[in-house]
Structure formats: C-alpha cells, structure tokens
mmCIF file of C-alpha atoms in Angstrom:
data_model
loop_
_atom_site.group_PDB
_atom_site.id
_atom_site.type_symbol
_atom_site.label_atom_id
_atom_site.label_comp_id
_atom_site.label_asym_id
_atom_site.label_seq_id
_atom_site.Cartn_x
_atom_site.Cartn_y
_atom_site.Cartn_z
ATOM 1 C CA MET A 863 126.724 118.918 122.491
ATOM 2 C CA LEU A 864 124.421 117.582 124.721
ATOM 3 C CA VAL A 865 123.134 120.161 125.508
ATOM 4 C CA GLN A 866 121.999 121.098 121.399
ATOM 5 C CA ILE A 867 121.161 117.551 121.891
ATOM 6 C CA GLY A 868 118.515 118.804 124.774
ATOM 7 C CA THR A 869 117.356 121.336 123.464
ATOM 8 C CA LEU A 870 116.354 119.623 119.988
ATOM 9 C CA ILE A 871 114.665 116.589 122.492
ATOM 10 C CA ALA A 872 112.540 119.717 124.243
ATOM 11 C CA ALA A 873 111.033 121.033 121.514
ATOM 12 C CA THR A 874 110.180 118.295 120.203
ATOM 13 C CA SER A 875 108.276 117.158 122.847
ATOM 14 C CA LEU A 876 106.532 120.641 123.223
ATOM 15 C CA VAL A 877 105.793 119.960 119.964
ATOM 16 C CA GLN A 878 104.065 116.626 120.595
ATOM 17 C CA LEU A 879 102.171 118.288 123.616
ATOM 18 C CA ALA A 880 100.501 120.079 121.032
ATOM 19 C CA ASN A 881 100.086 116.932 119.093
ATOM 20 C CA GLY A 882 98.643 115.130 121.380
ATOM 21 C CA PHE A 883 96.586 117.575 122.520
ATOM 22 C CA PHE A 884 95.075 119.143 119.663
ATOM 23 C CA ASN A 885 94.468 115.612 117.967
ATOM 24 C CA THR A 886 91.876 114.795 120.822
ATOM 25 C CA PHE A 887 90.451 118.552 121.382
ATOM 26 C CA LEU A 888 89.917 118.540 116.952
ATOM 27 C CA SER A 889 87.817 115.170 117.392
ATOM 28 C CA LEU A 890 85.374 117.260 120.528
ATOM 29 C CA ARG A 891 85.618 119.931 118.770
ATOM 30 C CA LEU A 892 84.001 118.504 115.811
ATOM 31 C CA THR A 893 81.298 117.110 117.318
ATOM 32 C CA THR A 894 79.879 120.849 117.886
ATOM 33 C CA GLU A 895 80.348 122.304 113.974
ATOM 34 C CA ASN A 896 77.858 119.729 112.579
ATOM 35 C CA PHE A 897 80.179 119.102 109.836
ATOM 36 C CA GLY A 898 78.257 115.666 108.691
ATOM 37 C CA PRO A 899 80.176 112.190 109.804
ATOM 38 C CA THR A 900 81.784 112.568 105.814
ATOM 39 C CA LEU A 901 82.958 116.190 106.460
ATOM 40 C CA THR A 902 84.011 114.501 109.608
ATOM 41 C CA GLY A 903 85.669 112.531 108.921
ATOM 42 C CA ILE A 904 87.866 114.064 105.465
ATOM 43 C CA VAL A 905 88.394 117.006 108.230
ATOM 44 C CA LEU A 906 90.287 114.082 110.660
ATOM 45 C CA SER A 907 92.345 112.705 107.568
ATOM 46 C CA ALA A 908 93.605 116.075 106.426
ATOM 47 C CA TYR A 909 96.516 115.677 109.417
ATOM 48 C CA PHE A 910 96.796 111.947 107.308
ATOM 49 C CA ILE A 911 97.059 113.311 104.029
ATOM 50 C CA GLY A 912 99.053 115.714 104.734
ATOM 51 C CA PHE A 913 101.612 113.939 107.115
ATOM 52 C CA SER A 914 102.048 111.644 103.460
ATOM 53 C CA ILE A 915 103.120 114.617 101.769
ATOM 54 C CA GLY A 916 105.433 115.646 104.489
ATOM 55 C CA ALA A 917 106.734 112.601 104.533
ATOM 56 C CA VAL A 918 107.629 112.546 100.723
ATOM 57 C CA GLY A 919 108.774 116.395 99.654
ATOM 58 C CA SER A 920 110.503 117.451 103.163
ATOM 59 C CA GLY A 921 113.953 115.531 103.198
ATOM 60 C CA ALA A 922 114.336 117.147 99.539
ATOM 61 C CA ILE A 923 113.516 120.839 101.505
ATOM 62 C CA ILE A 924 116.040 120.957 104.355
ATOM 63 C CA GLN A 925 118.403 119.709 101.235
ATOM 64 C CA ARG A 926 117.758 122.627 100.300
ATOM 65 C CA ILE A 927 117.769 125.122 102.893
ATOM 66 C CA GLY A 928 118.583 123.796 105.783
ATOM 67 C CA HIS A 929 117.415 122.060 109.379
ATOM 68 C CA ILE A 930 117.412 125.301 110.713
ATOM 69 C CA ARG A 931 115.451 127.496 107.848
ATOM 70 C CA ALA A 932 113.443 123.826 107.477
ATOM 71 C CA TYR A 933 112.088 124.071 110.861
ATOM 72 C CA ALA A 934 111.310 127.341 110.742
ATOM 73 C CA ALA A 935 109.702 126.936 107.979
ATOM 74 C CA PHE A 936 107.594 123.829 109.280
ATOM 75 C CA ALA A 937 106.661 125.777 112.356
ATOM 76 C CA GLY A 938 105.945 128.595 110.130
ATOM 77 C CA MET A 939 103.376 126.301 108.109
ATOM 78 C CA VAL A 940 102.011 124.783 111.037
ATOM 79 C CA VAL A 941 101.679 127.842 113.335
ATOM 80 C CA VAL A 942 99.836 129.751 110.239
ATOM 81 C CA GLY A 943 97.391 126.346 110.073
ATOM 82 C CA THR A 944 96.129 126.243 113.370
ATOM 83 C CA ALA A 945 95.371 129.407 113.333
ATOM 84 C CA GLY A 946 93.226 129.428 109.731
ATOM 85 C CA MET A 947 91.662 127.422 112.062
ATOM 86 C CA ALA A 948 90.775 129.129 114.791
ATOM 87 C CA LEU A 949 90.244 132.177 112.142
ATOM 88 C CA PHE A 950 87.974 130.481 109.540
ATOM 89 C CA VAL A 951 85.059 127.840 110.481
ATOM 90 C CA SER A 952 84.598 125.656 107.113
ATOM 91 C CA PRO A 953 84.950 122.091 106.372
ATOM 92 C CA LEU A 954 86.944 123.095 103.563
ATOM 93 C CA GLY A 955 88.966 125.412 104.900
ATOM 94 C CA TRP A 956 90.093 123.318 107.873
ATOM 95 C CA ILE A 957 90.718 120.268 105.598
ATOM 96 C CA LEU A 958 93.232 122.385 104.008
ATOM 97 C CA CYS A 959 94.272 123.638 107.483
ATOM 98 C CA ARG A 960 95.185 119.943 108.514
ATOM 99 C CA MET A 961 97.409 119.007 106.056
ATOM 100 C CA ALA A 962 99.009 122.214 105.632
ATOM 101 C CA ILE A 963 99.447 121.383 110.097
ATOM 102 C CA GLY A 964 100.189 118.004 109.086
ATOM 103 C CA THR A 965 102.754 118.360 106.757
ATOM 104 C CA GLY A 966 104.782 120.710 108.911
ATOM 105 C CA CYS A 967 104.338 118.170 111.232
ATOM 106 C CA VAL A 968 106.275 115.501 109.605
ATOM 107 C CA GLY A 969 108.867 118.552 108.032
ATOM 108 C CA LEU A 970 109.175 119.286 112.038
ATOM 109 C CA PHE A 971 110.326 115.402 113.055
ATOM 110 C CA ILE A 972 111.926 114.553 110.117
ATOM 111 C CA THR A 973 114.376 117.808 110.612
ATOM 112 C CA THR A 974 115.026 116.876 114.881
ATOM 113 C CA GLU A 975 115.828 112.809 114.220
ATOM 114 C CA SER A 976 117.631 113.811 111.413
ATOM 115 C CA TRP A 977 119.073 116.421 112.772
ATOM 116 C CA LEU A 978 120.061 113.960 116.265
ATOM 117 C CA ASN A 979 121.267 110.721 114.592
ATOM 118 C CA ALA A 980 123.804 113.161 112.220
ATOM 119 C CA LYS A 981 124.983 114.553 115.840
ATOM 120 C CA ALA A 982 124.665 112.745 118.186
ATOM 121 C CA PRO A 983 128.362 110.408 119.935
ATOM 122 C CA ALA A 984 127.953 107.129 118.376
ATOM 123 C CA ASP A 985 128.227 105.077 121.119
ATOM 124 C CA GLN A 986 125.009 107.494 122.694
ATOM 125 C CA ARG A 987 123.190 107.083 119.547
ATOM 126 C CA GLY A 988 121.036 104.282 120.846
ATOM 127 C CA ARG A 989 120.360 106.247 124.526
ATOM 128 C CA ILE A 990 119.728 109.771 122.685
ATOM 129 C CA PHE A 991 117.706 107.856 120.723
ATOM 130 C CA SER A 992 115.130 106.087 123.824
ATOM 131 C CA ILE A 993 114.992 109.533 125.432
ATOM 132 C CA TYR A 994 113.564 111.142 122.390
ATOM 133 C CA MET A 995 110.898 108.634 122.227
ATOM 134 C CA VAL A 996 110.178 108.401 125.430
ATOM 135 C CA GLY A 997 110.101 112.532 125.978
ATOM 136 C CA THR A 998 107.353 112.526 122.797
ATOM 137 C CA PHE A 999 105.395 109.458 124.320
ATOM 138 C CA LEU A 1000 104.929 111.483 128.097
ATOM 139 C CA ALA A 1001 103.881 114.925 126.081
ATOM 140 C CA LEU A 1002 101.702 112.726 124.158
ATOM 141 C CA ALA A 1003 100.439 111.195 127.385
ATOM 142 C CA ALA A 1004 100.719 114.810 128.947
ATOM 143 C CA GLY A 1005 98.723 116.324 125.810
ATOM 144 C CA GLN A 1006 95.172 114.274 127.030
ATOM 145 C CA LEU A 1007 95.574 115.980 130.424
ATOM 146 C CA LEU A 1008 94.702 119.279 129.200
ATOM 147 C CA ILE A 1009 91.169 117.809 127.684
ATOM 148 C CA GLY A 1010 89.736 117.629 130.736
ATOM 149 C CA LYS A 1011 91.105 121.316 131.622
ATOM 150 C CA LEU A 1012 89.784 123.701 129.154
ATOM 151 C CA PRO A 1013 86.492 124.853 127.231
ATOM 152 C CA ILE A 1014 86.686 122.492 123.542
ATOM 153 C CA VAL A 1015 84.098 125.910 121.985
ATOM 154 C CA SER A 1016 86.497 128.267 122.429
ATOM 155 C CA LEU A 1017 89.789 130.450 121.091
ATOM 156 C CA THR A 1018 91.580 129.140 123.807
ATOM 157 C CA PRO A 1019 93.317 126.013 123.024
ATOM 158 C CA PHE A 1020 94.198 126.922 120.070
ATOM 159 C CA PHE A 1021 96.390 129.407 121.136
ATOM 160 C CA ILE A 1022 98.087 127.333 123.990
ATOM 161 C CA ILE A 1023 98.761 125.520 120.641
ATOM 162 C CA ILE A 1024 100.068 128.174 118.718
ATOM 163 C CA ALA A 1025 102.367 129.273 121.800
ATOM 164 C CA LEU A 1026 103.591 125.589 122.422
ATOM 165 C CA PHE A 1027 104.831 125.156 118.585
ATOM 166 C CA ALA A 1028 105.381 128.669 117.987
ATOM 167 C CA LEU A 1029 108.091 128.344 121.448
ATOM 168 C CA ALA A 1030 109.330 124.923 120.493
ATOM 169 C CA LEU A 1031 110.723 127.328 117.058
ATOM 170 C CA MET A 1032 112.129 129.595 119.204
ATOM 171 C CA MET A 1033 114.243 127.148 121.553
ATOM 172 C CA VAL A 1034 115.428 125.626 118.079
ATOM 173 C CA SER A 1035 116.117 129.061 116.201
ATOM 174 C CA ALA A 1036 119.068 129.533 119.194
ATOM 175 C CA THR A 1037 120.726 126.882 118.957
ATOM 176 C CA ARG A 1038 124.334 126.849 117.903
ATOM 177 C CA ALA A 1039 124.571 123.422 116.286
ATOM 178 C CA GLU A 1040 125.447 123.039 113.356
ATOM 179 C CA ALA A 1041 123.220 122.166 110.036
ATOM 180 C CA PRO A 1042 124.567 118.163 109.374
ATOM 181 C CA ALA A 1043 123.725 117.021 105.983
ATOM 182 C CA LEU A 1044 120.642 113.972 104.272
ATOM 183 C CA ALA A 1045 122.504 110.514 104.015
ATOM 184 C CA PRO A 1046 121.763 109.738 100.698
ATOM 185 C CA GLU A 1047 118.860 107.092 99.985
ATOM 186 C CA ALA A 1048 118.604 104.259 98.178
ATOM 187 C CA SER A 1049 115.349 103.063 95.681
ATOM 188 C CA LEU A 1050 113.225 100.741 96.797
ATOM 189 C CA PRO A 1051 109.919 100.549 94.726
ATOM 190 C CA TYR A 1052 106.967 99.529 96.432
ATOM 191 C CA GLY A 1053 106.908 96.724 94.671
ATOM 192 C CA GLU A 1054 109.576 95.266 95.499
ATOM 193 C CA LEU A 1055 108.993 95.801 99.147
ATOM 194 C CA THR A 1056 105.282 94.061 98.818
ATOM 195 C CA ARG A 1057 107.026 91.273 97.236
ATOM 196 C CA GLN A 1058 109.991 90.933 99.873
ATOM 197 C CA ALA A 1059 107.717 91.737 103.179
ATOM 198 C CA PRO A 1060 104.083 92.013 101.818
ATOM 199 C CA VAL A 1061 102.769 91.248 105.514
ATOM 200 C CA SER A 1062 104.762 94.513 106.648
ATOM 201 C CA VAL A 1063 102.471 96.614 104.030
ATOM 202 C CA ILE A 1064 99.702 95.492 105.135
ATOM 203 C CA GLY A 1065 100.394 95.521 108.371
ATOM 204 C CA CYS A 1066 101.369 99.215 108.619
ATOM 205 C CA ILE A 1067 97.811 99.542 105.986
ATOM 206 C CA VAL A 1068 96.152 98.302 109.340
ATOM 207 C CA SER A 1069 97.972 100.054 111.146
ATOM 208 C CA GLY A 1070 97.695 103.460 110.264
ATOM 209 C CA ILE A 1071 93.027 102.890 110.013
ATOM 210 C CA VAL A 1072 92.770 101.823 113.403
ATOM 211 C CA THR A 1073 95.388 104.113 115.377
ATOM 212 C CA SER A 1074 93.835 106.951 113.500
ATOM 213 C CA ALA A 1075 90.158 105.856 113.262
ATOM 214 C CA PHE A 1076 90.569 105.193 117.232
ATOM 215 C CA TYR A 1077 92.440 108.262 118.621
ATOM 216 C CA ALA A 1078 90.118 110.153 116.253
ATOM 217 C CA LEU A 1079 86.875 108.436 116.637
ATOM 218 C CA VAL A 1080 86.528 107.522 119.831
ATOM 219 C CA PRO A 1081 86.887 110.944 121.932
ATOM 220 C CA ALA A 1082 83.990 112.341 119.361
ATOM 221 C CA TRP A 1083 81.762 109.622 120.237
ATOM 222 C CA MET A 1084 82.264 110.159 123.958
ATOM 223 C CA ALA A 1085 81.480 113.974 123.657
ATOM 224 C CA ARG A 1086 78.558 113.398 121.697
ATOM 225 C CA ASN A 1087 77.055 110.764 124.687
ATOM 226 C CA ASP A 1088 77.745 112.957 127.003
ATOM 227 C CA ILE A 1089 80.768 112.119 128.715
ATOM 228 C CA PRO A 1090 83.028 114.608 131.094
ATOM 229 C CA GLN A 1091 86.065 115.953 129.279
ATOM 230 C CA ALA A 1092 88.162 114.815 132.245
ATOM 231 C CA THR A 1093 86.719 111.028 132.224
ATOM 232 C CA ILE A 1094 87.482 111.156 128.204
ATOM 233 C CA ALA A 1095 91.434 112.330 128.534
ATOM 234 C CA LEU A 1096 91.434 109.684 131.132
ATOM 235 C CA PHE A 1097 90.585 107.712 128.653
ATOM 236 C CA MET A 1098 92.651 108.482 125.800
ATOM 237 C CA LEU A 1099 95.684 109.322 128.357
ATOM 238 C CA VAL A 1100 95.647 105.490 129.529
ATOM 239 C CA ALA A 1101 95.291 104.223 125.936
ATOM 240 C CA VAL A 1102 98.786 106.150 124.450
ATOM 241 C CA LEU A 1103 100.233 105.068 128.715
ATOM 242 C CA GLY A 1104 99.967 101.267 127.191
ATOM 243 C CA GLY A 1105 101.194 102.179 124.443
ATOM 244 C CA PHE A 1106 104.218 103.162 125.740
ATOM 245 C CA ALA A 1107 104.088 100.447 128.131
ATOM 246 C CA PHE A 1108 104.367 97.469 125.800
ATOM 247 C CA GLN A 1109 106.697 98.752 123.731
ATOM 248 C CA VAL A 1110 110.120 97.259 125.674
ATOM 249 C CA PRO A 1111 107.769 93.916 126.254
ATOM 250 C CA VAL A 1112 107.157 93.356 122.421
ATOM 251 C CA GLY A 1113 110.199 94.958 121.150
ATOM 252 C CA LYS A 1114 111.987 91.918 123.168
ATOM 253 C CA VAL A 1115 109.710 89.376 122.009
ATOM 254 C CA SER A 1116 109.726 90.246 118.544
ATOM 255 C CA ASP A 1117 113.720 89.842 118.365
ATOM 256 C CA ARG A 1118 113.684 86.058 119.702
ATOM 257 C CA GLY A 1119 111.583 84.857 116.596
ATOM 258 C CA ASP A 1120 109.399 84.858 114.235
ATOM 259 C CA ARG A 1121 107.787 88.238 113.851
ATOM 260 C CA ARG A 1122 104.823 87.516 111.637
ATOM 261 C CA VAL A 1123 103.197 85.155 114.727
ATOM 262 C CA VAL A 1124 104.264 88.192 117.171
ATOM 263 C CA LEU A 1125 102.721 90.726 114.457
ATOM 264 C CA ALA A 1126 98.532 88.020 114.354
ATOM 265 C CA GLY A 1127 99.279 88.091 118.152
ATOM 266 C CA LEU A 1128 98.918 91.931 118.533
ATOM 267 C CA ALA A 1129 96.158 91.694 115.949
ATOM 268 C CA ILE A 1130 94.086 88.890 117.435
ATOM 269 C CA GLY A 1131 94.816 90.667 120.745
ATOM 270 C CA PHE A 1132 93.462 94.316 119.493
ATOM 271 C CA ALA A 1133 90.732 92.623 118.096
ATOM 272 C CA VAL A 1134 90.075 90.839 121.042
ATOM 273 C CA ALA A 1135 90.422 94.059 122.923
ATOM 274 C CA ALA A 1136 87.756 95.940 120.814
ATOM 275 C CA ILE A 1137 84.865 93.379 121.106
ATOM 276 C CA LEU A 1138 85.411 92.726 125.088
ATOM 277 C CA ILE A 1139 85.185 96.943 125.692
ATOM 278 C CA GLN A 1140 81.587 96.885 124.810
ATOM 279 C CA LEU A 1141 80.662 93.498 126.379
ATOM 280 C CA VAL A 1142 82.436 94.879 130.138
ATOM 281 C CA PRO A 1143 80.069 97.346 132.571
ATOM 282 C CA PRO A 1144 80.489 101.433 130.665
ATOM 283 C CA ARG A 1145 82.203 102.052 134.542
ATOM 284 C CA LEU A 1146 86.018 103.251 134.045
ATOM 285 C CA VAL A 1147 86.993 100.529 136.314
ATOM 286 C CA PHE A 1148 86.814 97.554 133.434
ATOM 287 C CA VAL A 1149 87.087 100.073 130.478
ATOM 288 C CA LEU A 1150 90.548 101.834 131.753
ATOM 289 C CA PRO A 1151 92.771 98.642 131.302
ATOM 290 C CA ILE A 1152 90.471 97.840 128.344
ATOM 291 C CA ALA A 1153 91.755 100.947 126.537
ATOM 292 C CA ALA A 1154 95.592 100.612 128.435
ATOM 293 C CA LEU A 1155 94.967 96.759 126.076
ATOM 294 C CA LEU A 1156 93.998 98.273 123.167
ATOM 295 C CA GLY A 1157 96.814 101.685 123.211
ATOM 296 C CA GLY A 1158 99.579 98.848 123.379
ATOM 297 C CA PHE A 1159 98.523 96.244 120.767
ATOM 298 C CA MET A 1160 97.648 98.683 118.461
ATOM 299 C CA SER A 1161 101.143 101.374 118.794
ATOM 300 C CA THR A 1162 103.064 98.005 118.618
ATOM 301 C CA LEU A 1163 101.424 97.110 115.138
ATOM 302 C CA TYR A 1164 103.007 99.201 113.347
ATOM 303 C CA PRO A 1165 107.255 98.668 114.852
ATOM 304 C CA VAL A 1166 107.037 95.026 114.266
ATOM 305 C CA CYS A 1167 105.830 95.485 110.783
ATOM 306 C CA VAL A 1168 109.128 98.172 110.385
ATOM 307 C CA ALA A 1169 111.619 96.147 111.838
ATOM 308 C CA HIS A 1170 110.125 92.562 109.891
ATOM 309 C CA ALA A 1171 110.349 94.903 107.125
ATOM 310 C CA LEU A 1172 113.983 95.632 107.892
ATOM 311 C CA ASP A 1173 114.575 91.749 108.175
ATOM 312 C CA ARG A 1174 114.198 91.246 104.817
ATOM 313 C CA MET A 1175 116.129 93.404 103.178
ATOM 314 C CA PRO A 1176 119.243 94.892 102.762
ATOM 315 C CA GLN A 1177 121.449 96.792 105.227
ATOM 316 C CA ASP A 1178 121.990 99.563 102.417
ATOM 317 C CA ARG A 1179 117.729 99.671 102.489
ATOM 318 C CA VAL A 1180 117.037 100.660 106.159
ATOM 319 C CA VAL A 1181 116.228 104.510 105.121
ATOM 320 C CA ALA A 1182 114.352 103.670 101.780
ATOM 321 C CA VAL A 1183 112.199 100.857 103.685
ATOM 322 C CA SER A 1184 111.258 103.485 107.108
ATOM 323 C CA GLY A 1185 110.483 105.805 104.463
ATOM 324 C CA ARG A 1186 108.435 103.620 101.976
ATOM 325 C CA LEU A 1187 106.031 101.798 105.266
ATOM 326 C CA ILE A 1188 105.450 105.354 106.979
ATOM 327 C CA LEU A 1189 104.249 106.679 103.736
ATOM 328 C CA VAL A 1190 102.070 103.772 103.869
ATOM 329 C CA SER A 1191 100.881 103.598 107.393
ATOM 330 C CA GLY A 1192 99.724 107.358 105.964
ATOM 331 C CA ILE A 1193 97.740 105.964 103.544
ATOM 332 C CA GLY A 1194 95.892 103.737 106.160
ATOM 333 C CA SER A 1195 95.977 107.283 108.106
ATOM 334 C CA ALA A 1196 93.942 108.494 106.137
ATOM 335 C CA LEU A 1197 91.667 106.669 105.770
ATOM 336 C CA GLY A 1198 90.816 105.010 108.735
ATOM 337 C CA PRO A 1199 88.530 108.367 109.902
ATOM 338 C CA ILE A 1200 86.561 108.575 106.914
ATOM 339 C CA LEU A 1201 85.643 104.358 106.422
ATOM 340 C CA GLY A 1202 84.966 104.801 110.490
ATOM 341 C CA ALA A 1203 83.275 107.706 110.449
ATOM 342 C CA GLN A 1204 80.711 106.080 107.940
ATOM 343 C CA VAL A 1205 80.460 102.784 109.449
ATOM 344 C CA MET A 1206 80.332 104.572 112.451
ATOM 345 C CA GLY A 1207 77.307 106.711 111.411
ATOM 346 C CA GLN A 1208 75.452 103.868 110.086
ATOM 347 C CA LEU A 1209 76.292 101.223 113.353
ATOM 348 C CA ASP A 1210 77.707 104.102 116.197
ATOM 349 C CA ILE A 1211 80.526 103.047 118.185
ATOM 350 C CA ASN A 1212 80.510 99.615 118.006
ATOM 351 C CA GLY A 1213 79.562 99.564 114.179
ATOM 352 C CA LEU A 1214 83.764 101.245 114.487
ATOM 353 C CA LEU A 1215 84.738 99.003 116.735
ATOM 354 C CA TYR A 1216 84.325 96.041 114.717
ATOM 355 C CA PHE A 1217 84.958 97.511 111.777
ATOM 356 C CA MET A 1218 88.709 97.822 113.703
ATOM 357 C CA ALA A 1219 88.271 95.060 114.752
ATOM 358 C CA ALA A 1220 87.727 93.167 111.453
ATOM 359 C CA ALA A 1221 90.661 94.836 109.662
ATOM 360 C CA ALA A 1222 92.662 93.610 112.954
ATOM 361 C CA ILE A 1223 91.545 89.958 112.629
ATOM 362 C CA ALA A 1224 92.260 90.893 107.974
ATOM 363 C CA LEU A 1225 95.970 90.966 109.435
ATOM 364 C CA ALA A 1226 96.259 88.327 111.626
ATOM 365 C CA ALA A 1227 95.480 85.874 108.727
ATOM 366 C CA VAL A 1228 97.571 87.215 106.401
ATOM 367 C CA ALA A 1229 100.497 86.802 108.618
ATOM 368 C CA GLY A 1230 99.038 83.251 109.319
ATOM 369 C CA LEU A 1231 99.063 82.695 105.758
ATOM 370 C CA ARG A 1232 102.760 84.087 104.723
ATOM 371 C CA ILE A 1233 104.296 82.203 107.655
ATOM 372 C CA ARG A 1234 103.125 79.192 106.410
ATOM 373 C CA HIS A 1235 104.139 80.079 103.193
ATOM 374 C CA ARG A 1236 107.524 80.946 103.761
ATOM 375 C CA ALA A 1237 109.986 80.733 106.513
ATOM 376 C CA PRO A 1238 111.093 83.550 108.802
ATOM 377 C CA PRO A 1239 114.793 84.649 108.447
ATOM 378 C CA GLU A 1240 117.868 83.203 109.055
ATOM 379 C CA GLN A 1241 119.207 86.521 110.321
ATOM 380 C CA MET A 1242 117.739 89.337 112.053
ATOM 381 C CA ALA A 1243 118.227 92.958 111.113
ATOM 382 C CA GLU A 1244 121.002 94.907 113.282
ATOM 383 C CA ARG A 1245 119.057 97.692 114.893
ATOM 384 C CA PRO A 1246 116.009 94.994 114.680
ATOM 385 C CA PHE A 1247 113.003 97.300 116.670
ATOM 386 C CA ALA A 1248 112.673 100.544 118.034
ATOM 387 C CA ILE A 1249 110.032 102.161 120.248
ATOM 388 C CA ILE A 1250 107.344 104.600 117.709
ATOM 389 C CA ASP A 1251 104.776 106.248 119.391
ATOM 390 C CA PRO A 1252 101.171 105.855 117.892
ATOM 391 C CA LEU A 1253 100.756 108.877 116.651
ATOM 392 C CA ALA A 1254 104.377 110.130 114.643
ATOM 393 C CA ALA A 1255 106.342 107.507 113.924
ATOM 394 C CA PRO A 1256 110.302 108.224 113.662
ATOM 395 C CA ILE A 1257 110.707 108.429 109.387
ATOM 396 C CA SER A 1258 114.185 109.662 109.090
ATOM 397 C CA GLN A 1259 118.281 108.644 108.937
ATOM 398 C CA GLU A 1260 118.227 105.832 110.930
ATOM 399 C CA PRO A 1261 121.426 105.799 112.815
ATOM 400 C CA GLU A 1262 123.692 103.549 110.482
ATOM 401 C CA ALA A 1263 123.104 106.388 107.451
ATOM 402 C CA THR A 1264 126.211 107.806 108.818
ATOM 403 C CA ASP A 1265 129.534 107.673 110.452
ATOM 404 C CA ALA A 1266 130.362 109.152 114.285
ATOM 405 C CA ASP A 1267 130.986 112.790 112.370
ATOM 406 C CA GLY A 1268 127.005 113.301 111.470
ATOM 407 C CA THR A 1269 129.404 112.756 107.445
ATOM 408 C CA PRO A 1270 126.784 110.257 105.628
ATOM 409 C CA ARG A 1271 128.445 107.045 104.156
ATOM 410 C CA PRO A 1272 128.067 106.885 101.097
ATOM 411 C CA LEU A 1273 125.600 103.685 99.429
ATOM 412 C CA PRO A 1274 127.243 100.163 99.091
ATOM 413 C CA THR A 1275 127.716 99.066 95.338
#
C-alpha cells in the first residue's frame, strides 16, 4: 500500500516539475514570438481556462472510466497539447493547446488526490498529504532551476516536458492499486457560498489574479529587459520557496483567530512588497528577499480563503466548497495574465506591480468591512488549513469524505 502511495506522490512530483518549468518557460518563450500583449495574455490565461473546465468535469470522467484510465487519458491530453505547441507555433494553436494542458493537469491532480485520499490509512492521511504537498512545492521550485540550463528558443524544453509527463504516466499505469470510488458531493449554489463567505469568494478571485499575473508576466518582463535566464530562474525559485516557507506559520496564525484579519494582513503585506520592490536598488541582495515575501504572501491567500469558507459552511459541504472555490480562483487566474498584460503594455512592470497591489488592497478593504459587520464563527472547521501550492491547488476529496477503507461516506441527511 505504501509503495503504491509513494508511486502516486512521485508521479505527481514529476508532473509538478514539468509544470513549474513549463509555466516559466512559456512566459519567456512568448517574448520571442511577437504575439502582442493581448494575445500573449490570452495564451498565458488559456491554461487556467482549461484548468477551470477540468475542475468541473474531471470527477465525472473518473467515475465513469476509473482512476487509472482517467489518469492515462489526462496525461495523454497534456502530452498531445505540449507536442502540439512544439509543432504549431501560432496564437490560436497555442491557446487551444494550453487549454488542453490545463484541463489535463487538473484531471491529473484530481485523480491523484482522490486516489490518495481513498487509499491512505486513516491514521496516516495527514502525514501522507503533507508529504504530497511538500513534494509538489519542491518540484515546482526545482522546475525553475531548469530555466537557467536550457535554450528557450528550441524544441528541447518541449521534449523534456513531454518526457516528464510520460514518465509520470508510466509510473501510475504500472501500479497495482485498485481504483477507489469517489464520494458523493453535496450541492452548494454559488449564491449561498457568496452569502456565507463573501470574503473567501473575493479573496480567491484576487488570489488567482495576482498569482497568475506574477508567474506569467514577471519572468517575461525580465527576459525582455535582457536579464540573464539564470537570474530569472533564481528569482522565481526564491518566490516559490517563499510561498512554501509561509504555509505553516500562516496556517498556525489563522487557526488561532479571525481568518479575515489574517487575510487582510496578507493582502496588505503583498501590496507593500509589490511597491517596495520598485523602490529598492536593482541588486539581488535587495530584490530576492522581497521576491520571497511576494511569493509567501500571495501563496497563502488562497488556503486562508478556503479555510474561512469551511468555517462558515456545514461539514457535509467540505468537498463542494473546495470545488466551488477552485473554480472561482480559476476564473481569477484566467483574468490575471490578460489584464496584467494590458496594464504592463501601457505602464511597464511598475504598472503591473501597482495593479496587483491595488487588487490586494481591495481585498484587504473588503475583509475589513466584513470584520466590522459580522463576527467570526464560534467554531473553526475541523480541517482548517492545508498546504497549497500557488499553481495547482488541491481540489479533490477531503479526507473526511471517505472511511478508512476508502469507502465513500454517505452525506448527512
């Protein structure tokens, strides 16, 4: 059993290694294609559009054909999309391919996480999911290191990405693990979620906007200004590691008080860091610590939003809340590169940073207003906070959705 679980975690780490490299690589590659700001933004947003589509439909596919076949189908979709980008260099072709890649990636994450959730022993689930998320974070970080080692204007990066996804598929396809069943999901209208936890909904949108804009557009600006690839890779690596370092401390703080206060503090901290990085001398000794702060603040916005929403909703809505919020975040993520590219095209990198800072300040203002008008919940959610990486949030079943043997629990009546 543990060998099978280890295989799933290792395969997902390979997927995230490819994903972390792919996102930054594409941002740099687009600077050489002359698509223009609008089309560049749409290409970068297409992944998140596909991600949102997959978040809605992947569960039904898994239930219909099973986990192993679904994993193979989703991995195949990613491989075909990546190969298509290598073969057909055009705005429309890349938009369609990135949508397919986003849909396939979210399917891989849902398949893996629901599989892990069902097969992990009940008394070890927390540790297993912690190892899983640490692995994905470190793989995302390692993906940035490849940026400084490979030529951007060549087919080599595409081949490496395809090989990593194919290797993950081989590992999972060879496992003997039985395919688990998915738990039933309680219905949750978006209107009810918005009424009960408006700060979470707005926060997920803002989190999606600033995170996708940062990871998609900042490397592109650095490349256009002739900053060496190795320096770009180091900057992005520090941002990812900053996000990882913030997860546990922020989680502990948010579990002890009103999460809206924590959310407002994170948003203000991000805005201050986004402004500060424009004021310091352009030297790594000054810029890298601020990159870590930017990564830390923005990567913890989403998990705090999810935790706050879970505080406001009944226990049987845990799965539904997670699914709704990842879709909301996906919409924000799709908007981020499009809006950010337009702003950066007019006002350069300073405009982009001020745009992201303004979005964060707006979130802090909304959180402050809600703090004044509504008291915090008397009881926190039983599973209040989870480590979530900035580019691929866990969106599948929660551990509470199944029994120790992986059997889906019936919904409360």
